Coordinates of N, CA and C in Angstrom, one line a residue:
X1 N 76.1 55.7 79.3 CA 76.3 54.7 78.3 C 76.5 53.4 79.0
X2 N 76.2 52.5 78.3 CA 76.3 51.1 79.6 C 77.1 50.1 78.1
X3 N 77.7 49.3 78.7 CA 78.7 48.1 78.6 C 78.0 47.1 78.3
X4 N 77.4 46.5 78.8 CA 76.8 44.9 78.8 C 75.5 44.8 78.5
X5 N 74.9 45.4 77.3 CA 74.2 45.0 76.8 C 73.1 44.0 76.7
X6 N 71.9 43.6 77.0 CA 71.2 42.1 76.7 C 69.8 42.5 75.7
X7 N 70.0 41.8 74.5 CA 68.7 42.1 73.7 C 67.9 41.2 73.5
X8 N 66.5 40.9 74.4 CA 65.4 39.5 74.2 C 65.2 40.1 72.6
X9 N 65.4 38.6 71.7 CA 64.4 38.5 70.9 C 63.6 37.5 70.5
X10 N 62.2 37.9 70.0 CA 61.3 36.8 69.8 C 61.8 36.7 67.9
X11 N 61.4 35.5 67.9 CA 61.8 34.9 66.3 C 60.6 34.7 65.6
X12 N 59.7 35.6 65.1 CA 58.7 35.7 64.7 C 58.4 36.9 63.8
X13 N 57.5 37.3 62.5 CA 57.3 38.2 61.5 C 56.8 39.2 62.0
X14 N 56.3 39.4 63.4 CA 55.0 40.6 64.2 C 56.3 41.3 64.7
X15 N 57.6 40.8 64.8 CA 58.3 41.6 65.9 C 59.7 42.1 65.3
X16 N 59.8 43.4 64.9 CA 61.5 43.9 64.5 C 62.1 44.3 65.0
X17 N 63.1 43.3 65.6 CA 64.4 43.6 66.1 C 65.0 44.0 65.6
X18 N 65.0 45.1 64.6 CA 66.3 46.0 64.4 C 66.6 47.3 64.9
X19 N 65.0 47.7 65.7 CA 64.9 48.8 66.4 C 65.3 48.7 67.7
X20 N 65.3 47.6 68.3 CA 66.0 47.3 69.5 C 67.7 47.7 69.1
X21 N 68.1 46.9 68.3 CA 69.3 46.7 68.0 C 69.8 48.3 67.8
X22 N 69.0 49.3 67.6 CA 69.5 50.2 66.7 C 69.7 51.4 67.8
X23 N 68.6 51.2 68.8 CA 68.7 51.5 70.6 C 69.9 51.4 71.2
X24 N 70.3 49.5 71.3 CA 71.2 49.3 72.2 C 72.7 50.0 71.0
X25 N 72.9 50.2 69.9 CA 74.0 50.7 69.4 C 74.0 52.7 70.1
X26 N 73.1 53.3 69.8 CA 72.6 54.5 70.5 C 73.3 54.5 71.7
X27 N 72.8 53.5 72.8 CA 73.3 53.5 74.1 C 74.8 52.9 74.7
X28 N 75.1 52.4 73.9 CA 76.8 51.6 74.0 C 77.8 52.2 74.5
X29 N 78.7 52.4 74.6 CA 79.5 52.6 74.6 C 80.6 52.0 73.4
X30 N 81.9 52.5 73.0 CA 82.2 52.5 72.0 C 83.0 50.8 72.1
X31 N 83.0 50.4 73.4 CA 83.6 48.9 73.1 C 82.2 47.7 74.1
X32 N 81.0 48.2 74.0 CA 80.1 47.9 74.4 C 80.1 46.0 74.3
X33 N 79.3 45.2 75.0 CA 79.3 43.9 74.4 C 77.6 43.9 74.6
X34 N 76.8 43.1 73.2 CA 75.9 43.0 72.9 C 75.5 41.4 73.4
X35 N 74.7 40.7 74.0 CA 73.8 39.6 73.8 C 72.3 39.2 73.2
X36 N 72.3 38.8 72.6 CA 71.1 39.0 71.7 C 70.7 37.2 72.2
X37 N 69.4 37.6 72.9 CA 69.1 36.2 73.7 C 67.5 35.5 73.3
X38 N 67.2 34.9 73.1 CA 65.9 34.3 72.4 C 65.9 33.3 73.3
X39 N 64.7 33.3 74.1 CA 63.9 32.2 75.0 C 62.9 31.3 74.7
X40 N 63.3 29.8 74.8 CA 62.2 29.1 74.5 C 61.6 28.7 75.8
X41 N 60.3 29.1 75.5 CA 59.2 28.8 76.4 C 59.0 27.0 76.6
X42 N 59.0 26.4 77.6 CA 59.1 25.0 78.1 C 57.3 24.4 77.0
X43 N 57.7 23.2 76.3 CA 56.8 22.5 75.5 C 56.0 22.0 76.5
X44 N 55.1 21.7 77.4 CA 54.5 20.4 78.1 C 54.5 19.2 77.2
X45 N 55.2 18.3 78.6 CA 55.2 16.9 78.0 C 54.1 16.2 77.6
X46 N 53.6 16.1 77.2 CA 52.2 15.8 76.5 C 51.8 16.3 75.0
X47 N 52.7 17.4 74.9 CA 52.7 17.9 73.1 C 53.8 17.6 73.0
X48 N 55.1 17.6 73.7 CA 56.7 17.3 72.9 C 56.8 16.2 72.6
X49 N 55.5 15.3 72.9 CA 56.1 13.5 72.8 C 55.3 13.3 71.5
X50 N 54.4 14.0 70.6 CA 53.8 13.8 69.6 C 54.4 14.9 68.6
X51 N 55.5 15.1 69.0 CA 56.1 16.2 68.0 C 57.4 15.6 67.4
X52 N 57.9 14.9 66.2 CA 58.4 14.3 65.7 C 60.0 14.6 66.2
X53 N 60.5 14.4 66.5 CA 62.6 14.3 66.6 C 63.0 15.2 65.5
X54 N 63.0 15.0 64.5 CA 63.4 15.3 63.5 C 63.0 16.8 63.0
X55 N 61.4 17.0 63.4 CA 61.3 18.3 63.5 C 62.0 19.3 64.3
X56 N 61.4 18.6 65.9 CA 62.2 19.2 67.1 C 63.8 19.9 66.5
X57 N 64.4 19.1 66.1 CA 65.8 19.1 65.2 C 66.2 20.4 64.5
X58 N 64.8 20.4 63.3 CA 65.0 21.3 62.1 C 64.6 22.4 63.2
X59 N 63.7 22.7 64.1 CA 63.2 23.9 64.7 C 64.6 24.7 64.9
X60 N 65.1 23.3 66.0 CA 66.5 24.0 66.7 C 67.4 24.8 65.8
X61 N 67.5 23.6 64.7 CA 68.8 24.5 63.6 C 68.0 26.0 63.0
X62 N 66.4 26.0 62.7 CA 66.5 27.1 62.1 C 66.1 28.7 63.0
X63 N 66.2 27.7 64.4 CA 66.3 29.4 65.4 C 67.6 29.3 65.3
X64 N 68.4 28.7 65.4 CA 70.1 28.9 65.4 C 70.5 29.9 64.4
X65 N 69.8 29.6 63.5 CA 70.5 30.1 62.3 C 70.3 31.8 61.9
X66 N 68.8 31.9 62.7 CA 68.3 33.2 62.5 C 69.1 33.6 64.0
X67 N 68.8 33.0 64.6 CA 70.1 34.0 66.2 C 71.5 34.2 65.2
X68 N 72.3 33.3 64.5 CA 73.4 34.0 64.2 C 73.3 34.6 63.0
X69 N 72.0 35.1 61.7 CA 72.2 36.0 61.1 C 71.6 37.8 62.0
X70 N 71.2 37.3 63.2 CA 71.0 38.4 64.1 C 72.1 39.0 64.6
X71 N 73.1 37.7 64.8 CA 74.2 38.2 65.6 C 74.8 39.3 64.4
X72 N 75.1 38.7 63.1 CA 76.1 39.3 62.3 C 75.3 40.9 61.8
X73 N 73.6 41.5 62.2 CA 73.5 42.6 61.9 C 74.2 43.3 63.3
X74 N 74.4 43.0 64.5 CA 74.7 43.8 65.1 C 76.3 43.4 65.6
X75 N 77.3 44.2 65.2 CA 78.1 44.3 65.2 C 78.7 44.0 66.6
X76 N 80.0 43.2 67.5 CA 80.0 42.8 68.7 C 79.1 42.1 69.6
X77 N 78.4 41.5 69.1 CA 76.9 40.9 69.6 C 77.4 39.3 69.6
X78 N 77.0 38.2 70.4 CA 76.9 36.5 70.2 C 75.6 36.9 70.6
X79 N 75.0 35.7 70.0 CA 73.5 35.3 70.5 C 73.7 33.9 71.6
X80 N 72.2 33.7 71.6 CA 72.2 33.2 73.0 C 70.9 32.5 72.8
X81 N 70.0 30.8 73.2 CA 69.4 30.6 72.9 C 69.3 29.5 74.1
X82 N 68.2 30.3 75.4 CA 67.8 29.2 76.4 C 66.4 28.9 76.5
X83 N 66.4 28.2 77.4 CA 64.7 27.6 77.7 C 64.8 28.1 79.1
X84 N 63.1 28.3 79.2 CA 62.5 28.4 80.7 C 61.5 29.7 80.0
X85 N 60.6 30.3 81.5 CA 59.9 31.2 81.2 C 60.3 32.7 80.7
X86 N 59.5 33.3 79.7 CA 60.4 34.1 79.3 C 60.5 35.9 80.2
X87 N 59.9 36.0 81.4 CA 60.3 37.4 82.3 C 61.7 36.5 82.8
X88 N 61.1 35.8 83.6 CA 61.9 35.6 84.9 C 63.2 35.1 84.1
X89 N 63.1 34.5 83.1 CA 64.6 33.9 82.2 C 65.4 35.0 81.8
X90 N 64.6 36.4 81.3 CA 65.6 37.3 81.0 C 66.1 37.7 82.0
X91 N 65.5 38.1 83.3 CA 66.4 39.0 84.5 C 67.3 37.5 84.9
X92 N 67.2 36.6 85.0 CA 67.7 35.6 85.6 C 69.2 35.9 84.8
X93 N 68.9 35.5 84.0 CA 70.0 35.4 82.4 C 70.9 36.9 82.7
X94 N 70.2 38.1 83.0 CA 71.1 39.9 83.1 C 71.5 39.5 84.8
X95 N 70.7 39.0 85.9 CA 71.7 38.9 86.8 C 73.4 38.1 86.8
X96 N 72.9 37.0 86.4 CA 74.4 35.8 86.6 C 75.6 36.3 85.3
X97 N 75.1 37.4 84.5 CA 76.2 37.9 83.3 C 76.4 39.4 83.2
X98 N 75.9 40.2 84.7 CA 76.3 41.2 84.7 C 76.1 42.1 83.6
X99 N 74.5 42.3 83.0 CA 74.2 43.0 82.0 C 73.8 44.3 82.7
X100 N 73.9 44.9 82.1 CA 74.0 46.5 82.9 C 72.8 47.5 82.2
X101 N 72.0 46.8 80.9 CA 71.4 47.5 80.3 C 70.3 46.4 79.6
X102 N 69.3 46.2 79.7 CA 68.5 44.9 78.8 C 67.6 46.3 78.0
X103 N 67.3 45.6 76.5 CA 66.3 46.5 75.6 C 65.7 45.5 75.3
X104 N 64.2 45.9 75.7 CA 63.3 44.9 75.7 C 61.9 45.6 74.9
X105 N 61.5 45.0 73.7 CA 60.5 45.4 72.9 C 58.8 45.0 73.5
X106 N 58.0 45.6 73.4 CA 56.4 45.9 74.1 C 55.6 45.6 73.4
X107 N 54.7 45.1 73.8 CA 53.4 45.6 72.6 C 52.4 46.5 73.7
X108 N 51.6 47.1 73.4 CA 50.7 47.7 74.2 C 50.0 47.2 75.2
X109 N 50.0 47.4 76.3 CA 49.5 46.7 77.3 C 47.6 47.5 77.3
X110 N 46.9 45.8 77.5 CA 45.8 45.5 77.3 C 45.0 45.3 79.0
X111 N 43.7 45.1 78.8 CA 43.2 44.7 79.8 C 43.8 43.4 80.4
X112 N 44.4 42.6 79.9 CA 44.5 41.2 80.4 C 46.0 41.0 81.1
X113 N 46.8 42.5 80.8 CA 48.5 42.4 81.0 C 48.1 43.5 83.1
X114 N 46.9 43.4 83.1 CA 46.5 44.2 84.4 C 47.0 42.5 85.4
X115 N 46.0 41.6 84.8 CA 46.2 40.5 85.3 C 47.7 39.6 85.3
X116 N 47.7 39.2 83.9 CA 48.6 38.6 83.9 C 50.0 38.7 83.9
X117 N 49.9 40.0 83.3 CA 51.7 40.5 83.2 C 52.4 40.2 81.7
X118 N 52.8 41.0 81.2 CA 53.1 40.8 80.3 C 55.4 40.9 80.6
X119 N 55.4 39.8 79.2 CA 57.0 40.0 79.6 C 58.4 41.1 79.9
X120 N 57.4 42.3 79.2 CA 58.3 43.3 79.3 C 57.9 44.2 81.1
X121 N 56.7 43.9 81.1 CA 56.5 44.5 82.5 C 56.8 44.0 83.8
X122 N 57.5 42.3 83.3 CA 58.2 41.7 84.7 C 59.6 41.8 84.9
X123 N 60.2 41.9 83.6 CA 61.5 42.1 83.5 C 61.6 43.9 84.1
X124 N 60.7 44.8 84.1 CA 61.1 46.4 84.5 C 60.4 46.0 86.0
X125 N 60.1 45.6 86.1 CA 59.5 45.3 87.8 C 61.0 44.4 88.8
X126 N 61.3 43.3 87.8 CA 62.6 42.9 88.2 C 64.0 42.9 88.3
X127 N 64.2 43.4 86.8 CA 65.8 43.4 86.9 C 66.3 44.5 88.0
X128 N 67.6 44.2 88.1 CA 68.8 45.2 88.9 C 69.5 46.0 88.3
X129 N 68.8 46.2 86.6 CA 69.5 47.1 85.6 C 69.0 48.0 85.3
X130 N 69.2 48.8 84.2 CA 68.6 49.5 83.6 C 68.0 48.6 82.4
X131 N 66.3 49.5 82.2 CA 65.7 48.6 81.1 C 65.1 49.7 80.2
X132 N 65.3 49.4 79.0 CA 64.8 50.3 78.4 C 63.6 50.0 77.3
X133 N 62.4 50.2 77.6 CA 61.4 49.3 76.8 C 61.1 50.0 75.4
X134 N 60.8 48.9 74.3 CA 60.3 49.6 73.2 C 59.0 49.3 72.3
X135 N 58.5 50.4 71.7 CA 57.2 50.0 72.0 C 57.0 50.5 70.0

């Protein structure tokens, strides 16, 4: 049973985090702490400067809002909402907070995840934890 919990989620209709969520409850321990962490991918400067303020703005408030109606399905959980790439940001993010367990959702790995790598297969190549993928 592991403690320190870390759940990537992506904020998008293709992907249900409740099955993650429903994992890391399975695997807990009974005073377990959850992070529920959503990574934003860096804009290049060259599209952020033609992207209005005020959008930028509404974007932020309405991933905020969906991180903390995520927080309140999973019971003991804050969310958590940084920038940078999204492998190396998750193990980055489970090293420096002592996560002991990250649940990380998949999609099927394709010809092109040979090459490029897909995020769930650099986070099990990298972390120092246990990872438990879902597919």
């Amino acid at each position: 049973m592991y403690q320190n919990i870390l759940i990537p989620v992506l904020l998008d209709e293709d992907h249900h985090n409740t099955v993650s969520f429903d994992v890391a409850r399975k695997l807990a321990n009974s005073d377990a702490k959850f992070t529920i962490l959503h990574v934003i991918e860096p804009i290049p400067g060259y599209v952020i400067s033609q992207i209005p303020e005020d959008v930028q703005r509404s974007n932020r408030k309405e991933r905020e809002t969906t991180m903390s109606r995520m927080a309140q399905d999973l019971l003991g959980s804050e969310a958590k909402i940084v920038s940078g790439h999204a492998g190396r940001t998750i193990v980055d993010y489970a090293k420096s907070h002592e996560i002991d367990c990250i649940i990380v959702a998949s999609h099927r790995p394709g010809i092109g995840d040979f090459f490029l790598g897909s995020t769930a297969a650099r986070v099990v190549r990298h972390a120092n934890c246990s990872v438990h993928v879902i597919r």
